CSV table of C-alpha atoms and ligand atoms in Angstrom, one decimal:
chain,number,residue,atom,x,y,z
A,274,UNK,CA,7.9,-10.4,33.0
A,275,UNK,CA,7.2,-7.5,30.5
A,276,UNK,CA,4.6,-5.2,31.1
A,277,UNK,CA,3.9,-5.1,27.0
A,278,UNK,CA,2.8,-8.9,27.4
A,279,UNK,CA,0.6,-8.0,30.7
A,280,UNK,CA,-1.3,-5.1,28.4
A,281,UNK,CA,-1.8,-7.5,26.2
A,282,UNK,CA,-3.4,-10.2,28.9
A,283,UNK,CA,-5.5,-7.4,30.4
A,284,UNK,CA,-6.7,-6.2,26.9
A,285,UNK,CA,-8.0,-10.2,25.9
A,286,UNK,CA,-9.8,-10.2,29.1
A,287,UNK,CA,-7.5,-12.2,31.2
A,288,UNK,CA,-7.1,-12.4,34.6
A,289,UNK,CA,-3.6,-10.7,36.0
A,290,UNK,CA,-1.4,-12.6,39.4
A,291,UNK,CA,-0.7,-11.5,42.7
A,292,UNK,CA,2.9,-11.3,41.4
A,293,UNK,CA,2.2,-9.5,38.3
A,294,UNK,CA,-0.1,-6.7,39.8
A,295,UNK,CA,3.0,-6.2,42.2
A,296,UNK,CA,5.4,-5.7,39.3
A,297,UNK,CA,3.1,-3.2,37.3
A,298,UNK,CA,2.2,-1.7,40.7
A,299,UNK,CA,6.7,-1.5,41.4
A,300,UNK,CA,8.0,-0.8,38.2
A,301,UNK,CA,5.8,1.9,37.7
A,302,UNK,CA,7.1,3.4,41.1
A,303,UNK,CA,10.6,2.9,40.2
A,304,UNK,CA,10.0,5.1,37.0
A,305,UNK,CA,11.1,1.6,34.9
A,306,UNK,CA,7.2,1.6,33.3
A,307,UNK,CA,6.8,4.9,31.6
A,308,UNK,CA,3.0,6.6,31.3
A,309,UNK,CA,2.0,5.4,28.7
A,310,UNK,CA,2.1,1.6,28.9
A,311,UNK,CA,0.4,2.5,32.3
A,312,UNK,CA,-2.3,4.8,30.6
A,313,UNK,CA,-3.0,1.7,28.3
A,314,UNK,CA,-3.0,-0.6,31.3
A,315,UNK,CA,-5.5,1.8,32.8
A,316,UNK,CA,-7.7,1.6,29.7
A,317,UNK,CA,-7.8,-2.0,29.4
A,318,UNK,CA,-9.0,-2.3,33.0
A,319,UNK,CA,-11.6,0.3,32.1
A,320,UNK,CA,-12.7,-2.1,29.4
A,321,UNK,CA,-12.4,-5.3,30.4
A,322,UNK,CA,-12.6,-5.1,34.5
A,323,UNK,CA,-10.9,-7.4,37.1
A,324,UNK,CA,-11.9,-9.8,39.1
A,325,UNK,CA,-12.0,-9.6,43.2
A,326,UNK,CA,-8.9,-11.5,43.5
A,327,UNK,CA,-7.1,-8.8,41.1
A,328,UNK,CA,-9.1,-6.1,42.9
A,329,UNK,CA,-7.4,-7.1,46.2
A,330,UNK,CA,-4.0,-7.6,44.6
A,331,UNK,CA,-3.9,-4.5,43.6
A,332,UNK,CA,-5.2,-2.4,46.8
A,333,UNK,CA,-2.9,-4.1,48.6
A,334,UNK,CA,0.1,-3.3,45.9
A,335,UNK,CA,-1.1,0.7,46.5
A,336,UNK,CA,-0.9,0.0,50.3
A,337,UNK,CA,2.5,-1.7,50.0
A,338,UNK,CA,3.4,1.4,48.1
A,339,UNK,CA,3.7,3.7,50.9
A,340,UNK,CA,3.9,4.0,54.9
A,341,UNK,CA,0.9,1.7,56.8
A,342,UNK,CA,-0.3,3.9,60.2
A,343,UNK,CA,0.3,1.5,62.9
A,344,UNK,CA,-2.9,1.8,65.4
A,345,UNK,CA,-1.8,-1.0,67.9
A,346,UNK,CA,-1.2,1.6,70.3
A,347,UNK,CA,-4.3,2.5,70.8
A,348,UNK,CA,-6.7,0.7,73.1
A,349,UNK,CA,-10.2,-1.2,71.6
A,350,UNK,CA,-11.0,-1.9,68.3
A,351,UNK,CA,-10.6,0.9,65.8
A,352,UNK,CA,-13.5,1.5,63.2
A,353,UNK,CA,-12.7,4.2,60.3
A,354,UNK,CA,-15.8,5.6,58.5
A,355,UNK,CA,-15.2,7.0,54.7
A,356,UNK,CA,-17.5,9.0,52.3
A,357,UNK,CA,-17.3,8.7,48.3
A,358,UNK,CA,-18.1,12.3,48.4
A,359,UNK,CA,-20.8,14.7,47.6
A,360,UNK,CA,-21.7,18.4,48.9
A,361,UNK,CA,-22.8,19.9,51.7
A,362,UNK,CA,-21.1,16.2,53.8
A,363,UNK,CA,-20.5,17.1,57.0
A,364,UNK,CA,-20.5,13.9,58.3
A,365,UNK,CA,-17.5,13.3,59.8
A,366,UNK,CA,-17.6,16.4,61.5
A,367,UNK,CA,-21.1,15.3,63.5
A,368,UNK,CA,-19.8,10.9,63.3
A,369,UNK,CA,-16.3,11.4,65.0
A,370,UNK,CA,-17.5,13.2,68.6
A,371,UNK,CA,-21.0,11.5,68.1
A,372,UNK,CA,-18.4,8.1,68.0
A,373,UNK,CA,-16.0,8.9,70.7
A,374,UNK,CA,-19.3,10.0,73.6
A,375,UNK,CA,-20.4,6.6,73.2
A,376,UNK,CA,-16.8,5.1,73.1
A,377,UNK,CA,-15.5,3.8,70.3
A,378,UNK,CA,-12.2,5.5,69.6
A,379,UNK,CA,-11.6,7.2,66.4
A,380,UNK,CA,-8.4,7.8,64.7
A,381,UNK,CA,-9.4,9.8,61.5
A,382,UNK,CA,-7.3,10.8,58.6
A,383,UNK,CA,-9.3,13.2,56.3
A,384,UNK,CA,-9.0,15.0,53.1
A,385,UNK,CA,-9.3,18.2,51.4
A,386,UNK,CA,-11.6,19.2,49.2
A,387,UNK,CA,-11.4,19.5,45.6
A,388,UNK,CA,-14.0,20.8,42.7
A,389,UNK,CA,-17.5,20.5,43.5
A,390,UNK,CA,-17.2,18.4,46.4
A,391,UNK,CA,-15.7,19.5,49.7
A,392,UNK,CA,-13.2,18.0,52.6
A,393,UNK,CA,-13.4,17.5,56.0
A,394,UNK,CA,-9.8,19.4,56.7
A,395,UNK,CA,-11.1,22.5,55.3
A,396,UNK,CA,-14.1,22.6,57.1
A,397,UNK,CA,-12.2,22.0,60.3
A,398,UNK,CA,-9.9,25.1,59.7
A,399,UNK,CA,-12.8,27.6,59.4
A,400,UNK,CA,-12.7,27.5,63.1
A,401,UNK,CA,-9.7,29.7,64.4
A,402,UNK,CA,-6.4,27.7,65.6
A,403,UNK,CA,-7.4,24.3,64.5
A,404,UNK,CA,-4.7,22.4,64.2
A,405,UNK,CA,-5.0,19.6,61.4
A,406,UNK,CA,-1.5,18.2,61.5
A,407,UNK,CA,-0.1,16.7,64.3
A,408,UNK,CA,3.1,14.4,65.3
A,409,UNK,CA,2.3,10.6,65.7
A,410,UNK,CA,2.5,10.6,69.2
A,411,UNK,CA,0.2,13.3,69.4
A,412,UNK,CA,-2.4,11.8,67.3
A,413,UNK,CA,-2.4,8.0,69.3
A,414,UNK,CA,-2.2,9.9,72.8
A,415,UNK,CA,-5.3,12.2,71.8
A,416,UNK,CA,-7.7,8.9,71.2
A,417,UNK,CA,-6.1,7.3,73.7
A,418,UNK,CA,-6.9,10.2,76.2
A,419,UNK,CA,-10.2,11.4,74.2
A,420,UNK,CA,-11.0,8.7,71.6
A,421,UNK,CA,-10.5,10.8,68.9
A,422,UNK,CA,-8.7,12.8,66.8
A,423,UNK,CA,-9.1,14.0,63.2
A,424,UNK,CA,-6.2,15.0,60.8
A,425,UNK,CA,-5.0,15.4,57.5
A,426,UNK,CA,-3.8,12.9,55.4
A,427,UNK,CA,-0.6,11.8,55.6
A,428,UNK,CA,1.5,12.3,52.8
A,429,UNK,CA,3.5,8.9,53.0
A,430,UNK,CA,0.1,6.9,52.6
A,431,UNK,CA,-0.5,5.0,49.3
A,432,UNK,CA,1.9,7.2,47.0
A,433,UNK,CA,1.1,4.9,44.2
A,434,UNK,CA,-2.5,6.0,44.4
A,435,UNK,CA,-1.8,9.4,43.7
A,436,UNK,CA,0.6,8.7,41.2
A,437,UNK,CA,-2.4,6.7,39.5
A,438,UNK,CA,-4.9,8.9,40.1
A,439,UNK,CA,-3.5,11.8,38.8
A,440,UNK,CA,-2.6,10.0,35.2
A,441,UNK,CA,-6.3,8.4,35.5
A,442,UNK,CA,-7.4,11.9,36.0
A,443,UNK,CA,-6.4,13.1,32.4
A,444,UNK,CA,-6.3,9.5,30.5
A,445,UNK,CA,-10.4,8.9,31.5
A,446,UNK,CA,-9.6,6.1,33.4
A,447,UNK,CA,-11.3,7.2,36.2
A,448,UNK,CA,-14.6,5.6,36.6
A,449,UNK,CA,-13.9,2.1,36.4
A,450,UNK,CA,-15.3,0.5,39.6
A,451,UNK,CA,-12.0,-1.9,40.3
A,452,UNK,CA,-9.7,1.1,39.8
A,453,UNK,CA,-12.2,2.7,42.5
A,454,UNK,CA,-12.8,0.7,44.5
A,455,UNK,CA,-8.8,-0.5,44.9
A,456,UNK,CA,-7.8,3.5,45.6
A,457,UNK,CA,-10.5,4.0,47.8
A,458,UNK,CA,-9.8,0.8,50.4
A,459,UNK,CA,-6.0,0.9,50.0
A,460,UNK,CA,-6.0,4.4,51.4
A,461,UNK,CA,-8.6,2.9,54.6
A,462,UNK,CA,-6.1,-0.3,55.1
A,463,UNK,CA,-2.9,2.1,55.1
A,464,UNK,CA,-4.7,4.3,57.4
A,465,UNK,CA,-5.2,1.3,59.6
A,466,UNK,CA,-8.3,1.3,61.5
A,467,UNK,CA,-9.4,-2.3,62.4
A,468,UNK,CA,-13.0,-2.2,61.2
A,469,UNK,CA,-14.5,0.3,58.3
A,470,UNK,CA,-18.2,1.7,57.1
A,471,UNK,CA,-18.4,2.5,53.9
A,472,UNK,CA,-20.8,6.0,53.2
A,473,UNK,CA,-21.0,5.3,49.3
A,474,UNK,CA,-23.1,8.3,47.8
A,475,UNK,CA,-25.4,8.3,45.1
A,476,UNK,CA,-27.0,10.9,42.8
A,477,UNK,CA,-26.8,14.0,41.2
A,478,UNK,CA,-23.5,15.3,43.5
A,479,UNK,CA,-21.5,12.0,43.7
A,480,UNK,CA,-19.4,10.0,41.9
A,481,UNK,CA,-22.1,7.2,41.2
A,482,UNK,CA,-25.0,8.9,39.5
A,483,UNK,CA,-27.3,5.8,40.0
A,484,UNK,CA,-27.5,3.6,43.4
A,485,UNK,CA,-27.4,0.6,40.8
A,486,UNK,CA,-23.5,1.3,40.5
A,487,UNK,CA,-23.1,3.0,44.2
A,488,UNK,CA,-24.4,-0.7,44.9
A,489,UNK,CA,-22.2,-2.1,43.0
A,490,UNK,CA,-19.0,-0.1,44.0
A,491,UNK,CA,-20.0,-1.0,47.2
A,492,UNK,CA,-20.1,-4.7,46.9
A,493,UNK,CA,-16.7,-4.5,45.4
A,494,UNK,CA,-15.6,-2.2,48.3
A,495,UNK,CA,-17.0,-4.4,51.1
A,496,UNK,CA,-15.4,-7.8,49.4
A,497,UNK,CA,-11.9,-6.6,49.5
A,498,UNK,CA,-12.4,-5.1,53.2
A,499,UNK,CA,-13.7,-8.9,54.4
A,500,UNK,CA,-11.2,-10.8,52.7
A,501,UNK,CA,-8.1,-8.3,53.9
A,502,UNK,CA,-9.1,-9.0,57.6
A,503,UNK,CA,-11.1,-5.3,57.9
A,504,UNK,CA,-14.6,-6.3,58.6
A,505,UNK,CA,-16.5,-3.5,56.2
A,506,UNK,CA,-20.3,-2.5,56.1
A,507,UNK,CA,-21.4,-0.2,53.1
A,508,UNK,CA,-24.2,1.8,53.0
A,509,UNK,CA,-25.1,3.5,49.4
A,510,UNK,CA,-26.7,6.5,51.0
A,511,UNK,CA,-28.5,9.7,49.1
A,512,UNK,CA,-26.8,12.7,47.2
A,513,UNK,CA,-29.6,13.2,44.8
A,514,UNK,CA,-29.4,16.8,46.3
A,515,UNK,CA,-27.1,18.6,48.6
A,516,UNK,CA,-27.3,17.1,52.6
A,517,UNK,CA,-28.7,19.1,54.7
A,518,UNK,CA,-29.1,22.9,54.6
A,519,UNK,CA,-25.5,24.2,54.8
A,520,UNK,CA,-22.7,24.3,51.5
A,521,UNK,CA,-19.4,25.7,52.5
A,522,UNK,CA,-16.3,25.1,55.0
A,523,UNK,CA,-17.8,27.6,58.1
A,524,UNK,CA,-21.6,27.2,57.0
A,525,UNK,CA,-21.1,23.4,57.2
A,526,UNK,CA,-18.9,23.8,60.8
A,527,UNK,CA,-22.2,25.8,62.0
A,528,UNK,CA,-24.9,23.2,60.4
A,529,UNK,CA,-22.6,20.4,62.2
A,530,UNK,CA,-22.9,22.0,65.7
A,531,UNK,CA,-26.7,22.3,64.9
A,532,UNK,CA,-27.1,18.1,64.2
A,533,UNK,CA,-24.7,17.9,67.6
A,534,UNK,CA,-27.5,19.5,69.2
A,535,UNK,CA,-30.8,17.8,68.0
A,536,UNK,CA,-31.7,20.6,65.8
A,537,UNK,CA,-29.9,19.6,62.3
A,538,UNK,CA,-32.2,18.5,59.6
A,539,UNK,CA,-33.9,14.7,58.8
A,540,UNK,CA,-31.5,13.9,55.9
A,541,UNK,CA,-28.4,14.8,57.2
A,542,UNK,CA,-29.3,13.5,60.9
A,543,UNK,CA,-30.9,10.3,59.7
A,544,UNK,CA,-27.5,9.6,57.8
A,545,UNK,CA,-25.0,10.9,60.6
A,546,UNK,CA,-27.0,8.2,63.0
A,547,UNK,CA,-27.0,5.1,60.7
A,548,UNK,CA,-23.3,5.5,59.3
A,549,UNK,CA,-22.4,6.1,63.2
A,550,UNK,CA,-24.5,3.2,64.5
A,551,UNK,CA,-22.8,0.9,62.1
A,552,UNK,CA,-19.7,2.1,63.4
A,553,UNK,CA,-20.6,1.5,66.5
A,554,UNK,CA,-22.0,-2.3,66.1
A,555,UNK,CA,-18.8,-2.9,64.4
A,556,UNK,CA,-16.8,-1.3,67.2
A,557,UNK,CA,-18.6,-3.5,69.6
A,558,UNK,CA,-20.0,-0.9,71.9
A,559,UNK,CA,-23.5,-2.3,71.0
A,560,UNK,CA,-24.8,-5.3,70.1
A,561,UNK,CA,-27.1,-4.3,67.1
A,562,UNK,CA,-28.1,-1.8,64.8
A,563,UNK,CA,-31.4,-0.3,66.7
A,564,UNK,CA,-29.6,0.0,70.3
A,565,UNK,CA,-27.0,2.0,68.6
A,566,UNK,CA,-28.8,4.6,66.9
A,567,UNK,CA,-31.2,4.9,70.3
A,568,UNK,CA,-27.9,5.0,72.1
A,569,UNK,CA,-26.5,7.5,70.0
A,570,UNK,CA,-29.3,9.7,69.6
A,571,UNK,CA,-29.6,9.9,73.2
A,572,UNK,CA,-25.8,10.7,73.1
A,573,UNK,CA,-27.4,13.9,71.0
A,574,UNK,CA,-30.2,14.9,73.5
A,575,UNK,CA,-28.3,14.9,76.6
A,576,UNK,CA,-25.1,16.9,75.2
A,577,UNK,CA,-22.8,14.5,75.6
A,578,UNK,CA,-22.0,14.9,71.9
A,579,UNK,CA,-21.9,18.3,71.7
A,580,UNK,CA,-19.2,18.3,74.6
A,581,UNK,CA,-16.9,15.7,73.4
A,582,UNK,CA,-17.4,18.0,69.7
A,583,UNK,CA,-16.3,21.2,72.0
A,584,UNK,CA,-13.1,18.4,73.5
A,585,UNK,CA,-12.1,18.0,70.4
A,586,UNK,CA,-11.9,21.4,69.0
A,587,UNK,CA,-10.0,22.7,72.3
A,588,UNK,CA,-7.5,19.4,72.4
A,589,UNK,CA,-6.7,20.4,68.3
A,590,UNK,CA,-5.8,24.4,69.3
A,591,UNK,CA,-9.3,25.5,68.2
A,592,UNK,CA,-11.4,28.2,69.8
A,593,UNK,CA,-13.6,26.1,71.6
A,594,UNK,CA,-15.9,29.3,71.8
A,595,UNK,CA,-17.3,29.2,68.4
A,596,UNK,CA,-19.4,26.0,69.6
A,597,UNK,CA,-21.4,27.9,72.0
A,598,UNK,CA,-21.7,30.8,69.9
A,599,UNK,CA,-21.1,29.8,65.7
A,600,UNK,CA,-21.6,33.7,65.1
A,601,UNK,CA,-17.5,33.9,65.5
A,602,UNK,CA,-17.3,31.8,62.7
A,603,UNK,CA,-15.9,33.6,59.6
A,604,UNK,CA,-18.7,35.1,57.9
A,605,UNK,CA,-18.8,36.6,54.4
A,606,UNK,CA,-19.2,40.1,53.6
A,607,UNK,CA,-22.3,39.7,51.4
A,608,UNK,CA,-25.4,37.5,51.7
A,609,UNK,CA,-27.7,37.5,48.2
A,610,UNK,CA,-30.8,35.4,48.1
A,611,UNK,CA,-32.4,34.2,45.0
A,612,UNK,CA,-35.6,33.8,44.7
A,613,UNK,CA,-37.9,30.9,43.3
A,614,UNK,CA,-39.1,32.0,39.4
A,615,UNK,CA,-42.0,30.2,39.7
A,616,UNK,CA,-44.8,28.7,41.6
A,617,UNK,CA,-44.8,24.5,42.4
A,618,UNK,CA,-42.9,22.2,44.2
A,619,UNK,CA,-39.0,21.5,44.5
A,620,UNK,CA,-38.6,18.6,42.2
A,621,UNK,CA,-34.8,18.0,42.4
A,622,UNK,CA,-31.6,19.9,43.2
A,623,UNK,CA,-28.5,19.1,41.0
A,624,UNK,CA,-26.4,18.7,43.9
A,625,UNK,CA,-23.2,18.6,41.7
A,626,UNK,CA,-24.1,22.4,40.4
A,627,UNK,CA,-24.7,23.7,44.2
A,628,UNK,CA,-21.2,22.4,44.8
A,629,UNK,CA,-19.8,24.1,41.6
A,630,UNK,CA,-21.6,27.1,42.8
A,631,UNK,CA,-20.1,27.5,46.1
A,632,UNK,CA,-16.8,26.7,44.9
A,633,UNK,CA,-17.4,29.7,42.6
A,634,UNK,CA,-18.1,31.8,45.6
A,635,UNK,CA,-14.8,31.2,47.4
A,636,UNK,CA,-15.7,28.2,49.1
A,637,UNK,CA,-13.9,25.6,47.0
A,638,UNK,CA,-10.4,24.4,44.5
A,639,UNK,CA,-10.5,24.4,41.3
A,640,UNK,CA,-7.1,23.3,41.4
A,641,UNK,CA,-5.3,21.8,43.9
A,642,UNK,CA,-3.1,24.6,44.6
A,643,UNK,CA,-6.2,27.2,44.8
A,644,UNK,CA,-6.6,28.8,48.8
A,645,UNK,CA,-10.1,28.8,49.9
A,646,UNK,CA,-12.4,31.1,51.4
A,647,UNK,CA,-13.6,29.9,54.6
A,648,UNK,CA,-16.7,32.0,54.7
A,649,UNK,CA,-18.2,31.5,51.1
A,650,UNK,CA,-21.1,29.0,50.9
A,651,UNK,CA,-25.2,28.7,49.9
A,652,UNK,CA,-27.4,28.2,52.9
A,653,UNK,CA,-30.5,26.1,50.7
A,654,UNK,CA,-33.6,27.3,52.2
A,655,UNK,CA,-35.9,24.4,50.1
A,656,UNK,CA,-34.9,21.2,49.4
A,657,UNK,CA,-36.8,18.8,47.1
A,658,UNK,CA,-40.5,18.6,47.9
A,659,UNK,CA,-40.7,21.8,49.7
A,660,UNK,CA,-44.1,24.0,47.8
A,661,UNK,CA,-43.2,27.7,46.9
A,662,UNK,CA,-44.3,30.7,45.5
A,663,UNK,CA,-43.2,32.7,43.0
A,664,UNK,CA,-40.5,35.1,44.9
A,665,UNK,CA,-39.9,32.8,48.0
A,666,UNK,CA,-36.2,32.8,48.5
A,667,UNK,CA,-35.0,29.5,47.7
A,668,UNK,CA,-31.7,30.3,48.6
A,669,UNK,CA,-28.6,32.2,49.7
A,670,UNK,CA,-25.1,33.4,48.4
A,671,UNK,CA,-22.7,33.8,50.8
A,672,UNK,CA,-19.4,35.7,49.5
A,673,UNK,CA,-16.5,38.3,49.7
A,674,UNK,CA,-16.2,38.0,45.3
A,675,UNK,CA,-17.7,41.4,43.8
A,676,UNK,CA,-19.2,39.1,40.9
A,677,UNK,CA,-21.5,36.2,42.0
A,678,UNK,CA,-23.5,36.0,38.3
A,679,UNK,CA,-22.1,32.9,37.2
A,680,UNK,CA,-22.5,31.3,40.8
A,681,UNK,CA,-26.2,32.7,40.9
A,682,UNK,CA,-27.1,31.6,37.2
A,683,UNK,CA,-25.9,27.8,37.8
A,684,UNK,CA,-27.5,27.9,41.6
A,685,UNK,CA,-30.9,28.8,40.0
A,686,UNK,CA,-29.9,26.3,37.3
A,687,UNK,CA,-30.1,23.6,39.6
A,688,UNK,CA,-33.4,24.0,41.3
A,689,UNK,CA,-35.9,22.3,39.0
A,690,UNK,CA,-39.4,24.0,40.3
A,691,UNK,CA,-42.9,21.7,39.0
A,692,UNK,CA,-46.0,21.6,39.4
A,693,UNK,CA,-45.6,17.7,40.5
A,694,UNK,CA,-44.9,17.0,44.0
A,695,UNK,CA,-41.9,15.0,43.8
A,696,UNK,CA,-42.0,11.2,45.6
A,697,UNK,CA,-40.3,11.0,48.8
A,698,UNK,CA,-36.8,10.9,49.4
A,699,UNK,CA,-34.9,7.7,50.5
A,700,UNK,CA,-31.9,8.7,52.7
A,701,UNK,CA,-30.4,5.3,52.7
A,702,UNK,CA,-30.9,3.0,50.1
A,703,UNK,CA,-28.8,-0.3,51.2
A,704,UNK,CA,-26.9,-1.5,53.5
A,705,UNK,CA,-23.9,-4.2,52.6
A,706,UNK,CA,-22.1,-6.2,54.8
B,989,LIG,N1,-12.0,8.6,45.3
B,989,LIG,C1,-10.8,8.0,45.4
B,989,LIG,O1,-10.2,8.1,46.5
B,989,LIG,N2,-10.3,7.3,44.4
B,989,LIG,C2,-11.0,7.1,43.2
B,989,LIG,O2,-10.5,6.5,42.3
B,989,LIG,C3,-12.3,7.8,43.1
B,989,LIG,C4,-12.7,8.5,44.2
């Protein structure tokens, strides 16, 4: 086999083996197949696709790549939840306890964030002593004993996904919905939970700008769950503006705490309850859909929630406290609000320049090797279809940097003010599976 003459397959449109996915997927791993004939791989996928067969192939060759968590140990069935990303997702902070009170166990690897979008890791360490990496043992006796824990990703999983990404990164092979859909699922099947929802965003601060292609990533994602034995539900779910109120790794930790306790907003509550009912159908601790989101919201209202939330932060090393009282959060030196310029209704907020905003203000990476600030965010005091006045504060800058212009100027730029009252927002637009 020469990878010259599989190029050449891919760029004529033709459909790649099991075996030969393996050897691009090896050799390139064993340094034998240099960057470049991988770059022009990458492009000819971009161009010409692959089909589910090749799709699955090559997840499983990324999985194959690296160390595959084994969850055996732990008792019931395991269902792992992943977002494609967006801004101001807190999800998995609110879905993990909200999970475990009802109990389905959740062993949860998470990431960091990067850019305009932000990670669950991060988040996590705004509160003090949190402890995001843990032994093995520690992680399967902690959802054995609690049903859940929630880490960092380990750095053995799918190498041959980072190796690809980062060369996709800077030969513009990244938005190709097989080369997606593959690094996405082979990082959930390495990770291995049993079962797996899907939270595919769409809109303004996600990858998939349309729910036409969230859809269809999601189809793609869902097929190669099923036929790998990991029974997979997608939802394509709203990021046409940022979710809920809250932008930033403490603001977010605070806005969470509020959701645990019935008082978090529609969007963000609405979407915390349907991904974690469908985690909990698929975990088999109800028998449909409507059952489990009464279940869990009742999970909400009595506090159990909120306690197993408080469980977790005191079994990871955290201060426990801050749950009862978010004021010992880390909190930024200087609040600015900005004000709405004109009279009308919000029409839309570009999610993705909140999220560039923020990270401005201390709250995000712009490279990988950037620290954070914990305490920088926007709290969004109107979201699309809210009326305002001319000087209404539409929202606020929270920061330790002495120059916030550039932040404020794209913040502003993203609030789109009209006199047209915007139609109503869907929260979830499908569900797959
Ligand atoms: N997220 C991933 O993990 N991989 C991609 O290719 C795109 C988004």
């Amino acid at each position: 086999m020469r990878m010259v003459d599989l190029i050449i397959s891919k760029k004529r449109g033709q459909a790649l083996s099991k075996d030969e996915i393996n050897f691009i997927i090896e050799r390139y791993m064993a340094g034998e197949i240099p960057d470049y004939q991988m770059s022009a791989f990458l492009m000819a996928v971009c161009f010409r696709g692959m089909n589910r067969d090749e799709t699955a192939a090559l997840t499983m060759a990324l999985v194959n790549s690296g160390e595959k968590i084994d969850l055996s140990p732990i008792e019931g069935i395991k269902v792992d939840k992943h977002s494609s990303g967006g801004v101001g997702d807190k999800l998995s902070l609110v879905i993990v306890p909200l999970c475990a009170s009802v109990g389905i166990p959740v062993a949860k690897m998470s990431g960091r964030g990067l850019g305009h979008t932000g990670g669950t890791v991060d988040k996590l360490e705004s509160i003090k002593g949190f402890r995001t990496e843990m032994s093995r043992e520690e992680f399967i006796s902690n959802v054995n004993k609690s049903g859940m824990a929630l880490v960092g990703q380990s750095a053995n999983l799918t190498p041959a996904d980072k190796k690809l990404y980062a060369l996709r990164d800077v030969t513009g092979t990244v938005d190709s919905i097989p080369l997606i859909a593959a690094s996405i699922m082979s990082k959930k099947i390495a990770a291995g939970a049993d079962r797996i929802v899907l939270d595919v965003k769409a809109g303004s601060g996600a990858f998939m700008k349309t729910v036409e292609e969230a859809e269809e990533l999601a189809n793609v994602m869902v097929g190669i769950g099923n036929s790998l034995g990991k029974k997979t539900v997608a939802l394509v779910t709203d990021m046409s503006q940022p979710l809920g109120r809250e932008v930033g790794n403490a603001n977010e930790v605070r806005e969470a705490i509020e959701i645990l306790q019935g008082m978090g907003m529609e969007d963000v509550t609405t979407i915390a309850l349907t991904v974690a009912a469908h985690m909990a159908v698929l975990g088999e601790a109800f028998a449909e859909f409507d059952s489990a989101y009464e279940g869990l919201l009742d999970a909400i209202k009595s506090g159990r929630a909120l306690s197993k939330f408080r469980e977790l932060v005191t079994l990871q090393g955290g201060d426990a406290s801050v749950v009862d009282n978010p004021d010992l959060l880390p909190r930024a030196a200087r609040h600015i609000d900005v004000m709405a310029p004109q009279d009308g209704y919000v029409f839309s907020i570009d999610a993705e320049k909140i999220g560039v905003a923020a990270m401005l203000l201390g709250a995000g990476r712009k490279t990988k090797e950037d620290s954070i600030d914990h305490s920088a965010g926007i709290t969004l005091h109107a979201k699309t279809g809210k009326k305002v006045s001319r000087g209404d504060v539409l929202l606020t800058l929270h920061t330790n940097v002495s120059d916030w212009s550039e932040a404020e100027k794209l913040a502003l730029e993203a609030y789109v003010i009209s006199p047209e009252k915007p139609a109503p927002i869907t929260y979830i637009h499908k569900v797959i599976g």
